[in-house]
PDB file of C-alpha atoms in Angstrom:
ATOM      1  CA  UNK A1377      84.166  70.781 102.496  1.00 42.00           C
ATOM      2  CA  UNK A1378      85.920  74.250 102.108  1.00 55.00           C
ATOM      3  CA  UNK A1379      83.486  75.387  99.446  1.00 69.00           C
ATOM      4  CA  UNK A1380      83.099  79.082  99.644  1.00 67.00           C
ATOM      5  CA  UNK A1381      79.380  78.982  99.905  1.00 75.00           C
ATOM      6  CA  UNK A1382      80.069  77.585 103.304  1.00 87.00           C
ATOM      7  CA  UNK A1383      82.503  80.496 104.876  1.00 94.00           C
ATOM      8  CA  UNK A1384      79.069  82.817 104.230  1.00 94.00           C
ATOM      9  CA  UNK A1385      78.530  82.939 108.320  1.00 95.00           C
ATOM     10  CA  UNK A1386      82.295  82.843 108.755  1.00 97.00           C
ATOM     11  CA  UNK A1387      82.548  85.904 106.486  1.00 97.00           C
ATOM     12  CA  UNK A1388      79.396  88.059 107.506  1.00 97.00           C
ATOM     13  CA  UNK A1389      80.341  87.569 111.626  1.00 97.00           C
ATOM     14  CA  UNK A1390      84.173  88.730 110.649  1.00 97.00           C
ATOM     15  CA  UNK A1391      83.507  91.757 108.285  1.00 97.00           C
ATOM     16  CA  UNK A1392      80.730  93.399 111.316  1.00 97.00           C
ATOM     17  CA  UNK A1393      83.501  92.500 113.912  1.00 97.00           C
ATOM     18  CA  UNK A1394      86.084  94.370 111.553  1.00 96.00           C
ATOM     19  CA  UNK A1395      83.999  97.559 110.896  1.00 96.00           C
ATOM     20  CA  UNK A1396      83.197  98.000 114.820  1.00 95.00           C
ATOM     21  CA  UNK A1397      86.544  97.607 115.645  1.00 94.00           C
ATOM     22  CA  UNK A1398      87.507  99.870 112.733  1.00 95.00           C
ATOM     23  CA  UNK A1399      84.643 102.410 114.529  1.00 94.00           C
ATOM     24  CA  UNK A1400      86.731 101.948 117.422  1.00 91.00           C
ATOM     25  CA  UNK A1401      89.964 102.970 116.805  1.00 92.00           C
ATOM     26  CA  UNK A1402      88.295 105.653 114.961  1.00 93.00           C
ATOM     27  CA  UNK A1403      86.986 106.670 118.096  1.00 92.00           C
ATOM     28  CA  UNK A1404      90.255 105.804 120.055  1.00 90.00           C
ATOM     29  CA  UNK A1405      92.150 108.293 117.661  1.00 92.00           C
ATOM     30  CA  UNK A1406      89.554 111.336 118.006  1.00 93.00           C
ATOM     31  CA  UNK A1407      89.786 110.688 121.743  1.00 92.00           C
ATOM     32  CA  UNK A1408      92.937 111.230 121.843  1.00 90.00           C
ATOM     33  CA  UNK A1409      93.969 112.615 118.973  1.00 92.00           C
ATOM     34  CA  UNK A1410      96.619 115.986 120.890  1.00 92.00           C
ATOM     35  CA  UNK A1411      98.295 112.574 122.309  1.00 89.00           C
ATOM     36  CA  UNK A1412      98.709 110.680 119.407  1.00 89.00           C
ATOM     37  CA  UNK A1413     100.205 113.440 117.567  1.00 91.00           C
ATOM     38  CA  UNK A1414     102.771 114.255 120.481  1.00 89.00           C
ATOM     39  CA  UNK A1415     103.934 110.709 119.172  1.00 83.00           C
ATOM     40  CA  UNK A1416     106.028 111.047 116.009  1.00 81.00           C
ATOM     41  CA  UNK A1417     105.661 106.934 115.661  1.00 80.00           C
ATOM     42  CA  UNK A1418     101.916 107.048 116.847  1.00 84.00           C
ATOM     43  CA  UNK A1419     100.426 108.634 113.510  1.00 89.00           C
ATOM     44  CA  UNK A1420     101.197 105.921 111.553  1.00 87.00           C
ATOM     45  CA  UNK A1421     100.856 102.981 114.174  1.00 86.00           C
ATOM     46  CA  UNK A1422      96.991 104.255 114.150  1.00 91.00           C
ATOM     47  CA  UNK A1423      96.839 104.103 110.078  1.00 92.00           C
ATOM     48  CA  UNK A1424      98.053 100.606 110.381  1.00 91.00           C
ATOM     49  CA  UNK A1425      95.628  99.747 112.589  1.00 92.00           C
ATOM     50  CA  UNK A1426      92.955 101.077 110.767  1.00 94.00           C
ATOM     51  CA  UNK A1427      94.589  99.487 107.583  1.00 95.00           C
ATOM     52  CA  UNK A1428      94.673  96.217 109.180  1.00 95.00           C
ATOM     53  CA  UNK A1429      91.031  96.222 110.032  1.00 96.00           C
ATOM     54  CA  UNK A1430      89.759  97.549 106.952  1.00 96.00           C
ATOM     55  CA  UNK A1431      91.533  95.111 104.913  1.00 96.00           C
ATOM     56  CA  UNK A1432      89.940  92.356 107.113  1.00 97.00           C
ATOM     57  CA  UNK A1433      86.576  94.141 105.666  1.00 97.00           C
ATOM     58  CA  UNK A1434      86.999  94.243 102.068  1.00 97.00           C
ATOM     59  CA  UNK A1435      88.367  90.662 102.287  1.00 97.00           C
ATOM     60  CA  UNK A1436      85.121  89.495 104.301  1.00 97.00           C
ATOM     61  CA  UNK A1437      83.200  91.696 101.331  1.00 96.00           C
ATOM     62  CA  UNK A1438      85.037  89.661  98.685  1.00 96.00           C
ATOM     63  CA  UNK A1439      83.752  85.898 100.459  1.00 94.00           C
ATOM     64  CA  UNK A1440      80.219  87.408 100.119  1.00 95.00           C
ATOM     65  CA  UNK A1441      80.546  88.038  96.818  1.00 94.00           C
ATOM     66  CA  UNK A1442      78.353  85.042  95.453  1.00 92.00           C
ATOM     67  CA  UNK A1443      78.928  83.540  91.938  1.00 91.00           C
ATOM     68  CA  UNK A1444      81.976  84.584  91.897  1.00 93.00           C
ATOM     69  CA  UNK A1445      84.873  82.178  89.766  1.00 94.00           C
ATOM     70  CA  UNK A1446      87.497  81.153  92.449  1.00 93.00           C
ATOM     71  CA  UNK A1447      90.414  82.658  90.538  1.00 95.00           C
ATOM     72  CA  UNK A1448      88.621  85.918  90.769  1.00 96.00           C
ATOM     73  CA  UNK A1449      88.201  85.486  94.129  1.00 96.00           C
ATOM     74  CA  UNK A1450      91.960  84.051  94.809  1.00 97.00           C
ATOM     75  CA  UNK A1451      93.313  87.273  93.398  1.00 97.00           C
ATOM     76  CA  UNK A1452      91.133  89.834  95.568  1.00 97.00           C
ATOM     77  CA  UNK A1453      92.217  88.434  98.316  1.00 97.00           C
ATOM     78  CA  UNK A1454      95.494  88.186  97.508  1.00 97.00           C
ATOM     79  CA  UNK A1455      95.847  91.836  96.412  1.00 97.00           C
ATOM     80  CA  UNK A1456      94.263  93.303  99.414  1.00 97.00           C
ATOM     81  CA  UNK A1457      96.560  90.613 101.371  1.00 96.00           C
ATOM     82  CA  UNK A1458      99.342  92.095  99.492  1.00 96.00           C
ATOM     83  CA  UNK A1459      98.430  95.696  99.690  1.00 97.00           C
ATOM     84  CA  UNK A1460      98.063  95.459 103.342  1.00 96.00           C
ATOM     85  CA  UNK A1461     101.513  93.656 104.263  1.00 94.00           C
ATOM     86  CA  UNK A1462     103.399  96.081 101.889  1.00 94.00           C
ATOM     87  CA  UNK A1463     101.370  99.457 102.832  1.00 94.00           C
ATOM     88  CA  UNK A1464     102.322  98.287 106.829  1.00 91.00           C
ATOM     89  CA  UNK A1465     105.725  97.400 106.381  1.00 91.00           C
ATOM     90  CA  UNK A1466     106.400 100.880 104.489  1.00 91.00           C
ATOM     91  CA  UNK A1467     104.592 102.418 107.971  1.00 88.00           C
ATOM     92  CA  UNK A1468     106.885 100.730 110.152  1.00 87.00           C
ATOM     93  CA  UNK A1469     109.964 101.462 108.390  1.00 86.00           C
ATOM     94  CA  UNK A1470     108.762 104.815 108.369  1.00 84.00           C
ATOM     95  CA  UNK A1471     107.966 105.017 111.934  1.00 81.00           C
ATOM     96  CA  UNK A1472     111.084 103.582 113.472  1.00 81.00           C
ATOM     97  CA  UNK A1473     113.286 106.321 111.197  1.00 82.00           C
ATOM     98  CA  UNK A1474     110.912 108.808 113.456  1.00 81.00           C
ATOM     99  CA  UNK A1475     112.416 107.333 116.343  1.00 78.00           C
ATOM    100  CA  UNK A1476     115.986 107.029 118.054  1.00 77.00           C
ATOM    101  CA  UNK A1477     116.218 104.112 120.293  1.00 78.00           C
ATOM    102  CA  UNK A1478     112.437 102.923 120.693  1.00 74.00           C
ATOM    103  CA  UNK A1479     111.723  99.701 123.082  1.00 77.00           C
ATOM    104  CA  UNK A1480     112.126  96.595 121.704  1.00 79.00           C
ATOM    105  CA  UNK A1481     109.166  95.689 122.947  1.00 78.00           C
ATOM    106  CA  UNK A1482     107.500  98.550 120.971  1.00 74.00           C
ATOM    107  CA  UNK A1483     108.629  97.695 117.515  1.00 76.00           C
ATOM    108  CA  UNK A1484     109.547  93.936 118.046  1.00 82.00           C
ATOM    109  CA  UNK A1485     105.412  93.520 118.642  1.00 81.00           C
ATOM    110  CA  UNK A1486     104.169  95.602 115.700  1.00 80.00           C
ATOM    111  CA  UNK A1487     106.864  93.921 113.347  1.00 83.00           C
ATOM    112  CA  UNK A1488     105.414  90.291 114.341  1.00 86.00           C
ATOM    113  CA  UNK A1489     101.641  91.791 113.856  1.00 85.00           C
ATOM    114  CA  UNK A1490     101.701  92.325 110.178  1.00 81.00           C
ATOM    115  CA  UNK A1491     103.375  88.771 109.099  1.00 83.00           C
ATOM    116  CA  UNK A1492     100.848  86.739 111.455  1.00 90.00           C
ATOM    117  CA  UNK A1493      97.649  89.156 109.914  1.00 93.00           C
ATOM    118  CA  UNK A1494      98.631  89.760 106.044  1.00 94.00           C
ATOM    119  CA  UNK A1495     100.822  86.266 105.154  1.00 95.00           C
ATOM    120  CA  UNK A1496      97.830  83.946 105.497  1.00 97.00           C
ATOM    121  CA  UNK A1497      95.843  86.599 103.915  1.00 97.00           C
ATOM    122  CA  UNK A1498      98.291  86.765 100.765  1.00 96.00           C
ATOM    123  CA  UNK A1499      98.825  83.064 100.868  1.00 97.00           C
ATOM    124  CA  UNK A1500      95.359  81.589 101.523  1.00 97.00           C
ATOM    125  CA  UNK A1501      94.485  84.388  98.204  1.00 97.00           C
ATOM    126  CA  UNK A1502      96.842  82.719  96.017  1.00 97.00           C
ATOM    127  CA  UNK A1503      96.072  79.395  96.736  1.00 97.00           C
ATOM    128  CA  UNK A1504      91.884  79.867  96.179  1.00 96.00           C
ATOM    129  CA  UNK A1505      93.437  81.585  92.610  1.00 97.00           C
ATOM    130  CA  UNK A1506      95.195  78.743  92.117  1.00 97.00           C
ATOM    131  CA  UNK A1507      91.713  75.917  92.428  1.00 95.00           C
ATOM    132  CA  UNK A1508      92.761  75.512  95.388  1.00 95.00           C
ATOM    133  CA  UNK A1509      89.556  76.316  98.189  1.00 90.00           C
ATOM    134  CA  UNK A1510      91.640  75.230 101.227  1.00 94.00           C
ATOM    135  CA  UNK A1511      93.304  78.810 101.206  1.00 96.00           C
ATOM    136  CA  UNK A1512      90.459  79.824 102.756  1.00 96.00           C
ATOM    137  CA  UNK A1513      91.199  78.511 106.250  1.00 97.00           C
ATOM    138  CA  UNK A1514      94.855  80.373 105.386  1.00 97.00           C
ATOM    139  CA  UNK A1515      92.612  83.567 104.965  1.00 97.00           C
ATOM    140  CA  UNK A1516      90.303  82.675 108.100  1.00 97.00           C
ATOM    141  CA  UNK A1517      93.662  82.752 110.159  1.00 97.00           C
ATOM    142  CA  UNK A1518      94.471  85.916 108.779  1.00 97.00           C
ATOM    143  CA  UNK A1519      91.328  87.404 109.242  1.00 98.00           C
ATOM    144  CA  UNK A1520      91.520  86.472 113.223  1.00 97.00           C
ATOM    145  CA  UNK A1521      94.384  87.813 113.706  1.00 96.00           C
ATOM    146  CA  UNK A1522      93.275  91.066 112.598  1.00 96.00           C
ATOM    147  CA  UNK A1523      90.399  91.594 114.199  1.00 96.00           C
ATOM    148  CA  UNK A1524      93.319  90.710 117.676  1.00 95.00           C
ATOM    149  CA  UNK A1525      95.584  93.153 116.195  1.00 92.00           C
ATOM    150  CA  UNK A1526      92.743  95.435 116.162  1.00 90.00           C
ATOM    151  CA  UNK A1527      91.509  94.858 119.520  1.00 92.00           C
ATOM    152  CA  UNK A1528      95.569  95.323 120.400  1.00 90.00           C
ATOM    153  CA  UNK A1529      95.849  98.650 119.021  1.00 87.00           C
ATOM    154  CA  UNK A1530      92.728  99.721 120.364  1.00 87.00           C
ATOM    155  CA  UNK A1531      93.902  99.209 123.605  1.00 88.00           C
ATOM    156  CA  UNK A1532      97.177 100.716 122.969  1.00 85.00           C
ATOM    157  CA  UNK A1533      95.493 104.278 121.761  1.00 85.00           C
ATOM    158  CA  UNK A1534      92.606 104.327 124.281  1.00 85.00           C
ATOM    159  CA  UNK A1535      94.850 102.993 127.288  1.00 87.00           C
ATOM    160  CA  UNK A1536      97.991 102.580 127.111  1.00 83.00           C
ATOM    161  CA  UNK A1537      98.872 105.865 125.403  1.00 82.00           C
ATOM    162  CA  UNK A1538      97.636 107.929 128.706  1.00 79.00           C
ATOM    163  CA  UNK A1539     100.145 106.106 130.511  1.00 77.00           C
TER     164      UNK A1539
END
């Protein structure tokens, strides 16, 4: 059964996972903060992180919510969803204009990361707004894969940006 009642341990684990990581690249950008801004793409890689991870919050917030109608529900997920996969693609389309020639590697990676962690997001939203308590698993897979993008970019601005 997919009733939301039941994604209470599922939510509470994912939104403390999100806000440490979210502490983390915190930390990762204050640590090297003269690096990241040596970077014109790095600025905004960081706020998409962050952005990323945050969203994976609220959204966690939003399954705790109890009594709440499943349309209501639907929709706040959906909008953060949303919010997140437009606010990161306007990032990276900003970022690669910073940038003449970057790796493919560089932007071919952060491209794939917001379809695989805002889509199920957006999708699994509309579908609990639409009766529909299934999206849920849509969101779960969403969720995951933020908290992996997170771990990603905290390993690419504690680690890899001293390389």
């Amino acid at each position: 059964m997919s009733e939301p009642a039941n994604w209470s341990d599922f939510f509470v684990a994912s939104m403390g996972a999100a806000a440490a990581l979210s502490g983390l690249v915190a930390v990762a950008i204050s640590i090297n903060l003269n690096h990241i801004l040596k970077h014109k793409h790095l600025p905004s890689r960081a706020g998409e992180a962050l952005l990323i991870l945050v969203g994976a919050m609220l959204i966690s917030g939003v399954g705790l919510i109890p009594h709440q109608p499943s349309y209501l529900r639907g929709a706040e997920i959906g909008a953060i969803g949303v919010f997140v996969l437009v606010m990161s693609i306007v990032s990276q389309i900003s970022s690669l204009r910073t940038l003449k020639n970057p790796p493919l590697k560089w932007w071919l990676t952060r491209a794939l990361t917001t379809p695989f962690t805002a889509l199920p997001i957006a999708v699994g939203g509309i579908m609990v707004a639409a009766g529909n308590e299934a999206g849920l698993y849509w969101v779960a897979i969403g969720v995951l894969a933020s908290l992996a993008a997170g771990v990603q970019a905290t390993w690419i601005l504690l680690v890899e940006i001293l390389r």
